[in-house]
Short mmCIF file of C-alpha atoms in Angstrom, two decimals:
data_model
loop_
_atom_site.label_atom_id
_atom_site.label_comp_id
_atom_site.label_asym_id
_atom_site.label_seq_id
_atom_site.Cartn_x
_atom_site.Cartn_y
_atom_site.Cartn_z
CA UNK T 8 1.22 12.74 -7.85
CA UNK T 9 1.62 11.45 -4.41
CA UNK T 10 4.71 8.98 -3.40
CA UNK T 11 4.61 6.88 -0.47
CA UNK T 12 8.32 4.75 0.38
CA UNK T 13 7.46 2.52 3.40
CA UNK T 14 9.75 -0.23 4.94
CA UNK T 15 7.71 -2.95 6.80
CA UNK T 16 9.39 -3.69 10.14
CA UNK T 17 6.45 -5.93 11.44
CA UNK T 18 7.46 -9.71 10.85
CA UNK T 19 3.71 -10.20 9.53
CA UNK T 20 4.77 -7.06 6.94
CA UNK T 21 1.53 -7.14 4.78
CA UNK T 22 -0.37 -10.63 4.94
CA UNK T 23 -3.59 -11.27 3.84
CA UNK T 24 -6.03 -9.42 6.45
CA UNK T 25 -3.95 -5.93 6.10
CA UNK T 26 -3.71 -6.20 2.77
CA UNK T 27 -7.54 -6.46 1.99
CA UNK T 28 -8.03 -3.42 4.74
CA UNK T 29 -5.52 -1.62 2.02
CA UNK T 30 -7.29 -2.88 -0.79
CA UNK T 31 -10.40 -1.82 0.43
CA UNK T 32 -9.28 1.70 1.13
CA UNK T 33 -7.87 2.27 -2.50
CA UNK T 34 -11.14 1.24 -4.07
CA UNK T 35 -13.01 4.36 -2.42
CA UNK T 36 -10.91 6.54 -4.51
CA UNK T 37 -10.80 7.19 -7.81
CA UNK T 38 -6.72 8.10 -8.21
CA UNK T 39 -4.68 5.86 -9.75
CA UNK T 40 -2.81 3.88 -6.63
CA UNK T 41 0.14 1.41 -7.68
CA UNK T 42 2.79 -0.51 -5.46
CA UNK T 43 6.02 -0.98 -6.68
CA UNK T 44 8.74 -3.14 -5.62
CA UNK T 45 11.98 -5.02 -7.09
CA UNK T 46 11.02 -3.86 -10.25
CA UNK T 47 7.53 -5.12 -10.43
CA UNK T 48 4.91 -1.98 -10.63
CA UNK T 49 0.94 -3.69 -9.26
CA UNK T 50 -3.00 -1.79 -9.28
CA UNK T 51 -3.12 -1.28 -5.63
CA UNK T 52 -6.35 -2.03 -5.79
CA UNK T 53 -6.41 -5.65 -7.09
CA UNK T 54 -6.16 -8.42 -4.28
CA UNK T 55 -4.22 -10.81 -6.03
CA UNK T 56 -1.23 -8.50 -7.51
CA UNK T 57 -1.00 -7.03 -3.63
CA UNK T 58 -0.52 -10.47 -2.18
CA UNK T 59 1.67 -11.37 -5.26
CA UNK T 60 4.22 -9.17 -4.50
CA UNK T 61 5.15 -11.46 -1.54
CA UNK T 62 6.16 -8.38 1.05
CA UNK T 63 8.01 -8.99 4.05
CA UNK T 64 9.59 -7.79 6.99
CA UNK T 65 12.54 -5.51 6.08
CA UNK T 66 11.11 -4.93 2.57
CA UNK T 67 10.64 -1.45 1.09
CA UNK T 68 7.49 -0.27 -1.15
CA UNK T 69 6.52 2.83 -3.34
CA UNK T 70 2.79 3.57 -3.61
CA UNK T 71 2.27 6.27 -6.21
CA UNK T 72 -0.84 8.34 -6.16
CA UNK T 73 -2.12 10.04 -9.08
CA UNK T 74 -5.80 11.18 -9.66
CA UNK T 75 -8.09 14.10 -8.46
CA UNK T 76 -8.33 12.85 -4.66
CA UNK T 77 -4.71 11.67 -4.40
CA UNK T 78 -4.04 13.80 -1.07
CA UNK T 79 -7.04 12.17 0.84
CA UNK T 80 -6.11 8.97 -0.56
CA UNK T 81 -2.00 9.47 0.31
CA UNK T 82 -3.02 10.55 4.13
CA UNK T 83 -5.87 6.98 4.35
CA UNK T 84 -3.06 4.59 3.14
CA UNK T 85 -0.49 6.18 5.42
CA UNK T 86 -2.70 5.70 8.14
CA UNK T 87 -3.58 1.81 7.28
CA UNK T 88 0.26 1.41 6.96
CA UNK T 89 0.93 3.01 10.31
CA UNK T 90 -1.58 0.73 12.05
CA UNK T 91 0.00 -2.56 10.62
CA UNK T 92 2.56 -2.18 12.11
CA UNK T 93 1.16 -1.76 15.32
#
């Protein structure tokens, strides 16, 4: 299992046209990818539990990874998260 923490410092932190760049990126793997935050654990890979989490700036994540192509998957969503904020 892979674990991603991320803190959003971008004020847009993950609206709707990062988020379905995200989304799209977990669906071409077959691990198990979740988002957690204040208690409330999300499928990474469902549009509508992403955006209901509400994240904004100065709000920390954990994405867990679990499945055979968790490393490829880990080092994709740590890239899309890296270019959000830019």
């Amino acid at each position: 299992m892979k674990i991603i923490e991320y803190t959003f410092k971008n004020e847009m932190a993950l609206h709707a046209r990062p988020t379905t760049i995200l989304i799209s990126e977990a669906n071409k793997f077959k691990s198990d990818i979740i988002i957690e935050k204040d208690n409330m654990t999300i499928n990474a890979k469902s549009l509508i539990s992403v955006l209901s989490l509400l994240i904004e700036k100065g709000d920390t994540i954990k994405i867990k990874i679990d499945g055979p192509d968790e490393d490829k998957a880990a080092d994709a969503i740590k890239e899309i998260l890296k270019n959000i904020e830019e």
